[in-house]
XYZ file of C-alpha atoms in Angstrom:
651
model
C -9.374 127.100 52.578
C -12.016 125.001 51.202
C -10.503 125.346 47.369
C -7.509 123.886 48.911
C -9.211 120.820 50.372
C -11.002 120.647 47.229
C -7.886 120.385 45.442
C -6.151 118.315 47.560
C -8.869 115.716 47.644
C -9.234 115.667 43.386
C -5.312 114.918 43.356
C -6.085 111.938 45.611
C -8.690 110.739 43.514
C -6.550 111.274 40.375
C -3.284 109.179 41.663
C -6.334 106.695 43.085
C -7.683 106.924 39.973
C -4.241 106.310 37.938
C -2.871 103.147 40.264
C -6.210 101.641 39.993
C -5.893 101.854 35.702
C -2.102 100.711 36.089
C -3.673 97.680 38.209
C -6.230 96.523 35.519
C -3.816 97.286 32.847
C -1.101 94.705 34.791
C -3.767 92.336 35.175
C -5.679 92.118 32.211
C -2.416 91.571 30.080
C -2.302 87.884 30.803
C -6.312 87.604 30.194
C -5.988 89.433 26.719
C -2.933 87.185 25.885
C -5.038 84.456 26.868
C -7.554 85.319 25.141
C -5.699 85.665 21.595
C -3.953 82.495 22.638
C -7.443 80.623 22.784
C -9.162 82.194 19.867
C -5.653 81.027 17.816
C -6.082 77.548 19.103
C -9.459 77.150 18.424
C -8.677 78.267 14.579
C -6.353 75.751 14.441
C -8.045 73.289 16.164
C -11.202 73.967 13.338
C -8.429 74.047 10.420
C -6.914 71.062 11.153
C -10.623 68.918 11.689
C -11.230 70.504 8.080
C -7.948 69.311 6.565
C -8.792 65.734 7.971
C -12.261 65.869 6.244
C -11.063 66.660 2.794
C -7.313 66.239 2.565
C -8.346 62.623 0.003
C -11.556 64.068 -1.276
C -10.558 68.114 -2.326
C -6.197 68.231 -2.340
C -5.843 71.521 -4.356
C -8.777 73.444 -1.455
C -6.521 71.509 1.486
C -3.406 72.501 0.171
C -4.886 76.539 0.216
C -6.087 76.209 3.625
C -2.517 74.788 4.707
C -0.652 76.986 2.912
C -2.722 80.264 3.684
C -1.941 79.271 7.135
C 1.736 78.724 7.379
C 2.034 81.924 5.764
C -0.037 83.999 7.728
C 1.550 82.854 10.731
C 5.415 82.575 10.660
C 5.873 81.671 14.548
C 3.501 78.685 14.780
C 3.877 75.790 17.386
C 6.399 73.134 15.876
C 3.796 70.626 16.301
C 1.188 72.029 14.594
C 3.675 72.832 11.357
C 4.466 69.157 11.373
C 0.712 68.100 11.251
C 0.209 70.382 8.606
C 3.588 69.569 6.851
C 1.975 65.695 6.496
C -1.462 66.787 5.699
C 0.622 68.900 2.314
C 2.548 65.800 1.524
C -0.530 63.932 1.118
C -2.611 66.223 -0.531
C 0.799 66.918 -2.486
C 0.688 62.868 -3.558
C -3.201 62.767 -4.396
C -2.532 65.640 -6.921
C 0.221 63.445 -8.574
C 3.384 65.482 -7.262
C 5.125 63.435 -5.721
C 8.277 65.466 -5.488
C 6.301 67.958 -3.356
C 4.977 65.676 -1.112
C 8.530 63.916 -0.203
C 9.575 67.577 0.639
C 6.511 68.296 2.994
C 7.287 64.736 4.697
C 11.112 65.280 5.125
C 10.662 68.888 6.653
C 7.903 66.939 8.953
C 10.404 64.403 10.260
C 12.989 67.113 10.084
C 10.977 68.971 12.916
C 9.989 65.762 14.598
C 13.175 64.508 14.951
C 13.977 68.587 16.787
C 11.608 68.555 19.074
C 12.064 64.923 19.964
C 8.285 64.301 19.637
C 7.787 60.403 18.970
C 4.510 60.019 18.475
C 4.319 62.614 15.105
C 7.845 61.296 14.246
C 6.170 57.689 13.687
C 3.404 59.745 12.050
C 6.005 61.258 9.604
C 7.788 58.326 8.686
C 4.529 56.657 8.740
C 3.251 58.990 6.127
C 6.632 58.387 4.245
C 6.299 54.662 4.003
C 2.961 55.228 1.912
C 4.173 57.532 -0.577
C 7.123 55.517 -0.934
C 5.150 51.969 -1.506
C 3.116 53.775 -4.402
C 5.947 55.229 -6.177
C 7.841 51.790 -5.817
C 10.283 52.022 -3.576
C 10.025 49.202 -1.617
C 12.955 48.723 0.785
C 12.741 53.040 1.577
C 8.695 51.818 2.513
C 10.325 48.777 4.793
C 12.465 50.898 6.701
C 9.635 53.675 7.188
C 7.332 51.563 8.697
C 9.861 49.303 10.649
C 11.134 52.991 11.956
C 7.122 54.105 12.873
C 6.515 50.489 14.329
C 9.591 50.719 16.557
C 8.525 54.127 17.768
C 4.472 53.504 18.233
C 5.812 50.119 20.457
C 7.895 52.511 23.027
C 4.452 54.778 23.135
C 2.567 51.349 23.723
C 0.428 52.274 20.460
C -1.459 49.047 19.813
C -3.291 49.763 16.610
C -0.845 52.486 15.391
C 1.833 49.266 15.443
C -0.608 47.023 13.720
C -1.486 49.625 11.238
C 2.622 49.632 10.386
C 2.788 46.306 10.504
C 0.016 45.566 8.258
C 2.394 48.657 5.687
C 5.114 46.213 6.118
C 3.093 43.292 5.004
C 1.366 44.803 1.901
C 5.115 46.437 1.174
C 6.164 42.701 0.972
C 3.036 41.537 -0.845
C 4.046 44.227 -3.564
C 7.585 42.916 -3.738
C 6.122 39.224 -4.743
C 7.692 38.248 -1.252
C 4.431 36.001 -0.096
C 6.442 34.653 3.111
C 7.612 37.718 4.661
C 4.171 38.882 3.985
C 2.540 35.978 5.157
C 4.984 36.326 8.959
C 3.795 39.872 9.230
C 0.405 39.289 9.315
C 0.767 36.700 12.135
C 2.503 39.098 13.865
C -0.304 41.079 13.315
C -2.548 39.103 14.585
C -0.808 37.840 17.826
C -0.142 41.436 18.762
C -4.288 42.265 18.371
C -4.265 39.139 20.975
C -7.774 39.561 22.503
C -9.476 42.286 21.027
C -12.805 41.999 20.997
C -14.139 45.440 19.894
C -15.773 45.492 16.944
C -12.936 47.380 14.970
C -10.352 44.550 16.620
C -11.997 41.701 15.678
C -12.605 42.984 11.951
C -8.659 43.707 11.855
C -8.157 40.250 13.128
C -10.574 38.525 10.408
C -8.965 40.747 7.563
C -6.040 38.931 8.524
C -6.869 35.786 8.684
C -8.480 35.934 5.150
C -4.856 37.833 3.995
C -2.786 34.768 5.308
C -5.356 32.379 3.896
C -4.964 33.631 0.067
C -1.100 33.452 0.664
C -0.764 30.135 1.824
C 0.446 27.806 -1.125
C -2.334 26.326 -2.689
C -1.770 22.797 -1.723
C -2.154 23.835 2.079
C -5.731 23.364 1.436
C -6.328 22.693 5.432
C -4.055 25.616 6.611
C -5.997 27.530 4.404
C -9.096 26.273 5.395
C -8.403 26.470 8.947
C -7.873 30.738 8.518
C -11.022 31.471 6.340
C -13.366 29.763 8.836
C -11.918 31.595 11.686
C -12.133 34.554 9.642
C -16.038 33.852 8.910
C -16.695 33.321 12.489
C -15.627 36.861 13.229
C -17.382 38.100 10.657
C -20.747 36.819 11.184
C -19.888 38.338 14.835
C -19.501 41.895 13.592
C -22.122 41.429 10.718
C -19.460 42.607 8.228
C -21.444 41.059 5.139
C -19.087 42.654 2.714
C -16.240 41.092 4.139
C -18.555 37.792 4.091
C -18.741 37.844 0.733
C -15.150 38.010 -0.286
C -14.406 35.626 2.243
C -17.334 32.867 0.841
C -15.740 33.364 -2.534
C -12.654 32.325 -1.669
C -14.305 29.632 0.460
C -15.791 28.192 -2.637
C -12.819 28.531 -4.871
C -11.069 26.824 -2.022
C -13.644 23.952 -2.482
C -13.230 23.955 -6.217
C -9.705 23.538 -6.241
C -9.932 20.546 -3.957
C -12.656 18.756 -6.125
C -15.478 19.252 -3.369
C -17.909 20.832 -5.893
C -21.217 20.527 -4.001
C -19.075 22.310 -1.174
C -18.105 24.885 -3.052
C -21.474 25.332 -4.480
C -22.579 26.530 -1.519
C -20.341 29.005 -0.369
C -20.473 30.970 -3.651
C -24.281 30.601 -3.676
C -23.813 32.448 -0.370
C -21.295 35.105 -1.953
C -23.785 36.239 -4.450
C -26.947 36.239 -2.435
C -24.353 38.866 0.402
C -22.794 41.090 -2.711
C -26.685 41.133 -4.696
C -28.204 42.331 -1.153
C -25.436 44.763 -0.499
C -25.099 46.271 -4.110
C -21.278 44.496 -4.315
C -21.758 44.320 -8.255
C -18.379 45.017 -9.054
C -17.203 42.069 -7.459
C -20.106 40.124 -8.294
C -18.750 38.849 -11.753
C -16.290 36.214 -10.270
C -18.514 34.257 -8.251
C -21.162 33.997 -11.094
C -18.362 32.610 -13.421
C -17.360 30.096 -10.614
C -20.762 29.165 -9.943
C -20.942 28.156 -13.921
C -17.573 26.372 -13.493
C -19.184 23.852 -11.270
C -22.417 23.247 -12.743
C -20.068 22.531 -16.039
C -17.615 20.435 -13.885
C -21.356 18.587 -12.413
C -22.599 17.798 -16.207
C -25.313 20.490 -16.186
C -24.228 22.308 -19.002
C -27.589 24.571 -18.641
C -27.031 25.853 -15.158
C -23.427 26.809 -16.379
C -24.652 28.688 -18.933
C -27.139 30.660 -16.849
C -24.613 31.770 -14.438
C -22.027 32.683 -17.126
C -24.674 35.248 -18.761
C -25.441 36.373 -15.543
C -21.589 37.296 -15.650
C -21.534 38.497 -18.739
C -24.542 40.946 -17.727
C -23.012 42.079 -14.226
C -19.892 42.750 -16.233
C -20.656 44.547 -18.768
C -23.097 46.850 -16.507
C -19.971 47.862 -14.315
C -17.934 47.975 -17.230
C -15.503 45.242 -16.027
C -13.542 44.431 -19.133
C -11.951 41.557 -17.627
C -14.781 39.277 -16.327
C -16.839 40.663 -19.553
C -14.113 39.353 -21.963
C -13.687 35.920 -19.513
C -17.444 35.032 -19.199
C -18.140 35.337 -23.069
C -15.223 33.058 -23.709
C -16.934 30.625 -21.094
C -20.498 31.166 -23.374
C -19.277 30.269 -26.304
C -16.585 27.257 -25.251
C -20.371 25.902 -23.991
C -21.625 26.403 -27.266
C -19.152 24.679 -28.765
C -19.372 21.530 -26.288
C -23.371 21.314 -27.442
C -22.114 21.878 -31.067
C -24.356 25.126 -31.711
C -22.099 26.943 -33.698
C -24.412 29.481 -34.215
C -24.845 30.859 -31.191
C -21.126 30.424 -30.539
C -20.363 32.506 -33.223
C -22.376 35.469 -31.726
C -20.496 35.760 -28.897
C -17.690 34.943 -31.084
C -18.353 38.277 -32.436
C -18.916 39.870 -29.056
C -15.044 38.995 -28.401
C -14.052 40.859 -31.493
C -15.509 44.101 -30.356
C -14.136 43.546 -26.608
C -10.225 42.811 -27.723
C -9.267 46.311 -28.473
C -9.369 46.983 -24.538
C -7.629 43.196 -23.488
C -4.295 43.360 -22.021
C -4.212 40.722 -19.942
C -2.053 37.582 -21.480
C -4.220 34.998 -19.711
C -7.486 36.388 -21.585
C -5.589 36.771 -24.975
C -4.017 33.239 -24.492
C -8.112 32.264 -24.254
C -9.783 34.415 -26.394
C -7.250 32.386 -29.398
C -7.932 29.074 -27.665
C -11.640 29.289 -27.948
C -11.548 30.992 -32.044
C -9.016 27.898 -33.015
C -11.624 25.309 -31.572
C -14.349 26.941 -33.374
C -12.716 27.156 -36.561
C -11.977 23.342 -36.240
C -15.201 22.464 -35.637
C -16.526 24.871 -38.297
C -13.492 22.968 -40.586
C -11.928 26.265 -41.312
C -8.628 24.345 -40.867
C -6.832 27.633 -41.727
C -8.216 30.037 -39.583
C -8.423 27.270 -36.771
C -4.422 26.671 -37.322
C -3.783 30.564 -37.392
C -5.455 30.900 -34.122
C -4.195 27.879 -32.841
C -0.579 29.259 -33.423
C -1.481 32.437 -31.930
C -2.876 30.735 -28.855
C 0.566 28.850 -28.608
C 2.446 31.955 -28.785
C 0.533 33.550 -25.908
C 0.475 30.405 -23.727
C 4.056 29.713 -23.943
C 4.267 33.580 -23.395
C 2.042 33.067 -19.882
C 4.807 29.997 -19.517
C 7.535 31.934 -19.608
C 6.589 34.847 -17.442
C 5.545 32.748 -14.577
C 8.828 31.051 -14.630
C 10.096 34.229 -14.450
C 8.356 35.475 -12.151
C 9.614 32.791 -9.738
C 12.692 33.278 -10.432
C 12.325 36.780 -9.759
C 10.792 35.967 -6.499
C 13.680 33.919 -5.254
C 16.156 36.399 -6.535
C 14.439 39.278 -4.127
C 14.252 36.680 -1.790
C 18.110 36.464 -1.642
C 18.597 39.875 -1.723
C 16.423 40.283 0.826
C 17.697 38.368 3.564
C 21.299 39.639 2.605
C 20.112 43.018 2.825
C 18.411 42.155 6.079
C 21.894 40.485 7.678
C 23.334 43.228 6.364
C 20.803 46.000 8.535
C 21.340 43.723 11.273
C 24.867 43.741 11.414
C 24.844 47.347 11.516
C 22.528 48.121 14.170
C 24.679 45.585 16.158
C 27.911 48.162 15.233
C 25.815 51.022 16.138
C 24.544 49.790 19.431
C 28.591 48.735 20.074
C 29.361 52.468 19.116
C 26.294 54.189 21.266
C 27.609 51.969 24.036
C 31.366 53.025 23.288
C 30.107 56.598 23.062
C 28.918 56.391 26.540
C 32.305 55.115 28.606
C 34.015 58.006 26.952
C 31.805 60.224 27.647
C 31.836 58.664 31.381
C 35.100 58.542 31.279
C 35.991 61.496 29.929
C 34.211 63.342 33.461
C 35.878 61.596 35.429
C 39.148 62.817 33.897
C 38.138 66.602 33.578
C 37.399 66.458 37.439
C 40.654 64.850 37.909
C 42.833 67.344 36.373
C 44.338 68.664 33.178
C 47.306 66.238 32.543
C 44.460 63.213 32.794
C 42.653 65.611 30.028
C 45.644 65.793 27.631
C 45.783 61.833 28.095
C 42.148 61.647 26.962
C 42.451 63.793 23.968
C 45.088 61.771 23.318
C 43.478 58.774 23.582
C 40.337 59.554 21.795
C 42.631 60.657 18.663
C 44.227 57.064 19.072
C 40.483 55.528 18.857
C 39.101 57.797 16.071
C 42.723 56.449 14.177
C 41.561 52.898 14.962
C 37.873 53.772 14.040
C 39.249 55.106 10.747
C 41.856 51.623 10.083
C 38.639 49.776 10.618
C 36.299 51.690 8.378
C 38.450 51.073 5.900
C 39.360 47.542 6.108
C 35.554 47.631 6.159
C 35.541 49.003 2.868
C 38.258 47.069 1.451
C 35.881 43.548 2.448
C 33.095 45.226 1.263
C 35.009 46.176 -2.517
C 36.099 42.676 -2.411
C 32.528 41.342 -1.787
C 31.240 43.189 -4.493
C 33.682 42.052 -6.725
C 33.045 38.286 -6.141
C 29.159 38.963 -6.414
C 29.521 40.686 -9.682
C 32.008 37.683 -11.280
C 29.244 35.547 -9.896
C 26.533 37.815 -12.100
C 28.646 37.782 -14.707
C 29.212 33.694 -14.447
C 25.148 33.378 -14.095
C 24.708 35.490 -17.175
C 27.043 33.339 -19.482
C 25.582 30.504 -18.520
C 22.208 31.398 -19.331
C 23.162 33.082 -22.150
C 25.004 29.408 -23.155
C 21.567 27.412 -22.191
C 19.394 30.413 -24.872
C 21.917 29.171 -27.728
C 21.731 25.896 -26.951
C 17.730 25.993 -27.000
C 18.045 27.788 -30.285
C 20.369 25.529 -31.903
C 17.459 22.419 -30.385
C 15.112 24.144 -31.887
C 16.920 25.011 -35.627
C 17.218 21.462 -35.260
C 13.941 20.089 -34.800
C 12.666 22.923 -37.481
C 14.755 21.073 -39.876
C 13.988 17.549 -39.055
C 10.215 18.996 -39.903
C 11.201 20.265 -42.977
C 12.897 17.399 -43.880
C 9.783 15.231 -43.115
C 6.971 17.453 -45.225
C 9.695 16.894 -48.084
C 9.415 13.121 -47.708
C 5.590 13.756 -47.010
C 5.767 15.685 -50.428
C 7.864 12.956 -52.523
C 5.615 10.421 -50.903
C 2.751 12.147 -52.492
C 3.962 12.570 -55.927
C 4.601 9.062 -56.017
C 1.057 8.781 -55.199
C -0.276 11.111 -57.537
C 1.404 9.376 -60.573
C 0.376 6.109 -59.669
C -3.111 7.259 -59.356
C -2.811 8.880 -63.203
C -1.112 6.089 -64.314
C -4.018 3.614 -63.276
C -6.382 6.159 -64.957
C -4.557 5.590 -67.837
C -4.263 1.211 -67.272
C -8.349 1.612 -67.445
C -8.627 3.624 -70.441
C -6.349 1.064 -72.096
C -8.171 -1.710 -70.837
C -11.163 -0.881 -73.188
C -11.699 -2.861 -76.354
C -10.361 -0.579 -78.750
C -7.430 0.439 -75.988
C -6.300 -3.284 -76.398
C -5.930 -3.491 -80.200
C -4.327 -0.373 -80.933
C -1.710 0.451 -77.584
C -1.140 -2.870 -76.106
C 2.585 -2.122 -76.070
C 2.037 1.228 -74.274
C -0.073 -0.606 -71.562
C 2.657 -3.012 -71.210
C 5.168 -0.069 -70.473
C 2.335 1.536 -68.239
C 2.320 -1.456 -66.299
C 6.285 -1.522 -65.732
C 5.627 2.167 -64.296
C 3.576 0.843 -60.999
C 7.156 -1.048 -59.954
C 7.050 0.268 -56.448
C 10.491 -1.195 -55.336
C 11.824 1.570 -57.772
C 9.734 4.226 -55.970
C 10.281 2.709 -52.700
C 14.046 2.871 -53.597
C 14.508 6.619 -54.425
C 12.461 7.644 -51.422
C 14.183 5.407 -49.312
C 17.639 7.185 -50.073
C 15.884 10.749 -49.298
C 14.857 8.854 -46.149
C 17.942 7.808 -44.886
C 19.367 11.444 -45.472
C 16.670 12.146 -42.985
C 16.614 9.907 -40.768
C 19.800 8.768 -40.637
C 20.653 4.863 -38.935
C 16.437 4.727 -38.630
C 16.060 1.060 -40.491
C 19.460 0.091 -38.600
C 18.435 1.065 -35.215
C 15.022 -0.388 -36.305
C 16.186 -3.969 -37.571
C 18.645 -4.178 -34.193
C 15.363 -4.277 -32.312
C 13.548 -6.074 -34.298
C 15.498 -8.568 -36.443
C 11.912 -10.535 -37.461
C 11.024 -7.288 -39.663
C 11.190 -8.137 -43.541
C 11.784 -5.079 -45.836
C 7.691 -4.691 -46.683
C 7.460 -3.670 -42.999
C 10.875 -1.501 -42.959
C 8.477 0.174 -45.539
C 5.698 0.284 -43.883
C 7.577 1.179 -40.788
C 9.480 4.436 -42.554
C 5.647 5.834 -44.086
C 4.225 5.209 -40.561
C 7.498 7.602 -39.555
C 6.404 10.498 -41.622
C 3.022 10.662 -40.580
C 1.119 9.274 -43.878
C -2.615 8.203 -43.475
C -3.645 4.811 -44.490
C -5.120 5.606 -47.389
C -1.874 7.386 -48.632
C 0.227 4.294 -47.999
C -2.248 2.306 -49.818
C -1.845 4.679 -53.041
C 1.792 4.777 -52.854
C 2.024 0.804 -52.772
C -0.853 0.183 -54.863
C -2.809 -1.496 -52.649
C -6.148 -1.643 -50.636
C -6.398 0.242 -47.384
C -7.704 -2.926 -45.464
C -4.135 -4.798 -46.758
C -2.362 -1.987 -45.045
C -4.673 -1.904 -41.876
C -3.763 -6.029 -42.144
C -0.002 -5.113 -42.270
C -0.459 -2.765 -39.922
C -2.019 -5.474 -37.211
C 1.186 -7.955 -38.652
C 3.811 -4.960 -37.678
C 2.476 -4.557 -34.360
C 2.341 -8.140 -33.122
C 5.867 -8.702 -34.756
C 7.209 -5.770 -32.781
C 5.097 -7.028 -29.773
C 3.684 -3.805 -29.164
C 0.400 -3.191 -26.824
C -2.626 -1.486 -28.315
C -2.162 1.467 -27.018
C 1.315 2.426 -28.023
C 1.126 4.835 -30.644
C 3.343 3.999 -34.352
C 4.449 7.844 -34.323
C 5.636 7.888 -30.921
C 7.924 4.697 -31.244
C 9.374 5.498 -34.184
C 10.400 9.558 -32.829
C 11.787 7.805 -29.973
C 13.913 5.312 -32.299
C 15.510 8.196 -34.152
C-alpha cells in the first residue's frame, strides 16, 4: 500500500517536475534571443565607432573589419549594411580605387532607396557627391548634393543641409563658376540664421571669408564688409587660425587698394597668430607681403628682412613655391641698390630651385629678374635671351587667362542651359506624378463601378500611353533639331576663330618682315658708314706732307667718294621698297620739309643713333642734334612725342 503511494506521489513530482522545465524552457526563449540580439548589437555598435575612428587614417584595416563582417553575417539589418557599404566606399577612395568605392556607394543608395530610409539615403548620395567632385565629375557631384540637400530639408537637418550646400559651393568653385559659388554660400549663411554655438558661428565666419575672396576684386567694400564680420566672429570663438588667414587677406585687401600702412597692420597681425600657433606653412605669404609694402613705402631694408624671413620659412617647410618667389623678390632688391653681387647669389639659388618650378607665373619671373641682371651686368646677350624667354612665358600667362575666361563663360552657358533644362523636367515629372495619381483615382472608381467602365479604362490608358509615346517623340525630334543648330553654331564659332588665328599669323609674317626689312636698311646704313669712316682714314694719311706730293690725284678721287647724295640715293631706293609712300605721306603733312630732313626723317625711321647719322652724312653729332631740334619745330611737334613713334604711325 505504501509502495503504491510512494509511486504515485514520484509520478506527480515527475509530470510537476517536467511542466515546470517546459515552462522555463517557453520562457527563457525570448530572454536567450534577447540576449544574442544585444550582444550582436553591441558588436556592431563597437565596429561601427571603430570604422569612424580610422576609416581616413588606416583604409586597408577598415576595409578588413567591414568586410570580415558582412561576411560573417549574411542576414544583417539593411541599415547597418548601408552604413558599412559607405564606410567601404570611402576607405575604397582613400586607397585610390575609385571603381570600388562607386560600387560600395551605389549598392548603399540601392538599399536606401528599398527601405525608404531618408536620412542614410542623403548620407549615400552625400557620400557620392565627394567621390565624384575628386574624380572630376562635376555636374554627377551637383546633382548628389542637390539630391542629399533636398532630403536633409524634409528631415529638418540644419547642418547636414549646410554641409551639402557648402559641397555644392566648392563643386562650383572647382568648375571656375565664382557666382554660383559665391549664391551658395549666402544661402549658406542665411539658412545658419542665428546660430550662436560655437561650431555655428565658425561655419558662419568660414563663409563670410569664402564670399569675401570671391567677390571681384574691385568690390573692395563688399569685400571688406564680409572679412570684418568674419573677424568679429572669430575673435568670439578664439579661432586664431582662422584669424590668421583672415588678417592676410585683410592686408592684401589693403594692398590692393593702396592703403599700405593699413595693410601693414593686418599682416603684422597674421604673422604674430601663425608664429604663436606653429602655422609655418602658411607663414611664407604674409612675410613676402609684408616686404611688398616696406618696398612700395621706400624702405628697401625692411623689405629685404621680411623677404629672407620668407625665404627661411620656405625653405624649412619645403614650400617650393614661396621659396622660388621670395628669392626672386631678394635679388630684384639687389638689383634696385645695384649690388650685383649679392644678386647673383641668389641668382644662383634660382638655378638650383628651377628643376622643381611648374608654375608659369614663377617661370615668367624667374626670366624677368635673370634678363634685368644681365642688363645691368651688360651681358646684352644673355639679358636678350632671357628677356625673350620671359616674353614667351608672359604672353603664355596672357593667353591662358584669356582662356580661362572664356572657359568660364562657356560653362557658364552651359550651365544655366543645363539648369533650364533640369528644370523643365522636374516640371514634366511633377505633371506626370500628378497625372499618375487621377488615373490611379480614377481608375478605383471604375473597378468599383463595374467591368464595362474597366474595359473603357484600359482602353483609355492605351490611348494616353499612344499620346505619351507621339509626344516623346516629337520631343526627340526638337531635341535632334536643337542639337543640330548648336553644333552648326560650334562649327560657325570654330571657323571663325580659326579665320581670326590666320589672320594674326599673316599680321604677324607681316610685321616680321617689315623688321627684316628695317635691320637690312640698318645694315646698308652702316656700310655706308663704315666706308666713309675708312675713307677719311685714308683723306688724313694723304693729308701728310709727303701724301700731298706724291697722290694728290688719288686724294682728289677720295674726296669725290664722301658724295653723300649718291649714298643717300641708293639707300633711299631700298627705302622706299620698304617703306613704301613714307616721304609722300610725310611731305603731305608737312610740305615745309626740305629733302636734308626727308633724310633725316627716313634714318630717324630705322632706328639709327645720332652718332650713326652723323657718320653716314659726314657730319658732327651736335649738327644732327641741331637738325634734329629744326625737324621738330618744323613739324610742330611737343617734346615729348617720340621721332620713332610718329614715323610707325605714318607708315
Amino acid at each position: 500500500m505504501f509502495n503504491s503511494y510512494l509511486m504515485s506521489f514520484l509520478k506527480y513530482i515527475k509530470f510537476r517536475f517536467a511542466v515546470l522545465l517546459v515552462v522555463i524552457f517557453i520562457g527563457g526563449i525570448p530572454l536567450i534571443k534577447s540576449l544574442f540580439a544585444e550582444h550582436a548589437q553591441t558588436k556592431t555598435d563597437t565596429l561601427l565607432i571603430r570604422l569612424k575612428q580610422i576609416y581616413v587614417t588606416q583604409p586597408d584595416e577598415a576595409v578588413r573589419l567591414a568586410k570580415n563582417y558582412l561576411i560573417s553575417n549574411q542576414h544583417i539589418n539593411p541599415e547597418i549594411k548601408i552604413r558599412l557599404s559607405i564606410y567601404l566606399g570611402a576607405d575604397y577612395y582613400y586607397l585610390g580605387k575609385p571603381d570600388s568605392s562607386l560600387m560600395y556607394l551605389d549598392t548603399a543608395l540601392n538599399l536606401s532607396n528599398k527601405i525608404n530610409n531618408q536620412r542614410l539615403l542623403a548620407n549615400s548620395y552625400n557620400a557620392q557627391a565627394i567621390i565624384h567632385i575628386h574624380l572630376g565629375n562635376y555636374e554627377k557631384a551637383l546633382r548628389m548634393n542637390k539630391s542629399a540637400c533636398n532630403l536633409y530639408r524634409q528631415l529638418n537637418d540644419t547642418m547636414a543641409m549646410v554641409n551639402s550646400l557648402k559641397g555644392i559651393a566648392n563643386t562650383f568653385l572647382r568648375m571656375d563658376h565664382n557666382d554660383s559659388a559665391i549664391y551658395y554660400n549666402i544661402q549658406t549663411l542665411t539658412i545658419l540664421g542665428k546660430k550662436i554655438d560655437t561650431t555655428g558661428l565658425n561655419y558662419k565666419a568660414g563663409l563670410m571669408m569664402n564670399i569675401g575672396s570671391l567677390l571681384d576684386k574691385h568690390q573692395f567694400n563688399n569685400i571688406l564688409r564680409y572679412y570684418l564680420n568674419a573677424e568679429q566672429l572669430f575673435v568670439k570663438t578664439g579661432n586664431e587660425k582662422e584669424l590668421a588667414r583672415l588678417y592676410n587677406n585683410i592686408g592684401s585687401l589693403y594692398y590692393d587698394m593702396g592703403k599700405t600702412d593699413t595693410a601693414l597692420s593686418y599682416l603684422s597681425k597674421s604673422v604674430s597668430l601663425k608664429k604663436l600657433n606653429r602655422l609655418k606653412r602658411n607663414l611664407s605669404s604674409s612675410l613676402l607681403l609684408m616686404g611688398d609694402c616696406y618696398k612700395r613705402l621706400g624702405k628697401p631694408d625692411m623689405a629685404k628682412q621680411y623677404f629672407k624671413e620668407a625665404y627661411k620659412t620656405a625653405g624649412q617647410v619645403e614650400d617650393n613655391y614661396y621659396l622660388t618667389l621670395s628669392t626672386v623678390s631678394i635679388t630684384q632688391i639687389y638689383l634696385e641698390e645695384q649690388k650685383t653681387d649679392s644678386a647673383r647669389y641668389y641668382l644662383t639659388k634660382l638655378n638650383t630651385q628651377k628643376a622643381n618650378i611648374e608654375s608659369l607665373f614663377l617661370k615668367t619671373e624667374i626670366n624677368r629678374i635673370k634678363s634685368k641682371y644681365y642688363l645691368q651686368t651688360n651681358n646684352y646677350r644673355k639679358a636678350f635671351q632671357y628677356y625673350r624667354l620671359y616674353k614667351v612665358f608672359s604672353d603664355s600667362l596672357s593667353d591662358i587667362k584669356m582662356a580661362k575666361a572664356t572657359l568660364e563663360l562657356e560653362k557658364k552657358y552651359q550651365t544655366e542651359l543645363k539648369e533650364k533644362k533640369n528644370q523643365q523636367l522636374q516640371n514634366q515629372l511633377l505633371i506626370k506624378q500628378h497625372k499618375e495619381k487621377q488615373q490611379k483615382l480614377y481608375l478605383i472608381i471604375l473597378v468599383s463601378g463595374s467591368i464595362i467602365l474597366i474595359m473603357v479604362v484600359l482602353l483609355l490608358i492605351k490611348l494616353l500611353n499612344t499620346r505619351s509615346k507621339s509626344i516623346q517623340w516629337l520631343k526627340q525630334l526638337r531635341k535632334t533639331e536643337m542639337e543640330k543648330a548648336r553644333l552648326e553654331k560650334l562649327e560657325h564659332e570654330q571657323r571663325m576663330a580659326s579665320e581670326k588665328t590666320i589672320r594674326k599669323l599673316q599680321e604677324e609674317k607681316h610685321r616680321q618682315e617689315i623688321e627684316l626689312s628695317n635691320r637690312k636698311l640698318a645694315t646698308l646704313a652702316m656700310q655706308i658708314m663704315n666706308k666713309n669712316e675708312i675713307l677719311r682714314e685714308i683723306e688724313v694719311k694723304l693729308n701728310t706732307p709727303n701724301g700731298k706730293n706724291n697722290l694728290r690725284n688719288i686724294n682728289n678721287l677720295i674726296k669725290t667718294s664722301f658724295n653723300f647724295d649718291k649714298n643717300w640715293e641708293m639707300l633711299k631706293r631700298h627705302f622706299e621698297k620698304v617703306h613704301p609712300g613714307f616721304f609722300t605721306s610725310l611731305k603731305k603733312r608737312h610740305p615745309n620739309l626740305t629733302d636734308y630732313d626727308l633724310r633725316l626723317a627716313a634714318y630717324l625711321k630705322i632706328h639709327l643713333t645720332t652718332k650713326e647719322i652723323a657718320q653716314i652724312i659726314n657730319v658732327t653729332p651736335a649738327a644732327i642734334n641741331k637738325s634734329r631740334q629744326r625737324l621738330r619745330k618744323k613739324m610742330n611737334l611737343s617734346g615729348d612725342v617720340d621721332f620713332g613713334e610718329y614715323f610707325n604711325a605714318i607708315c
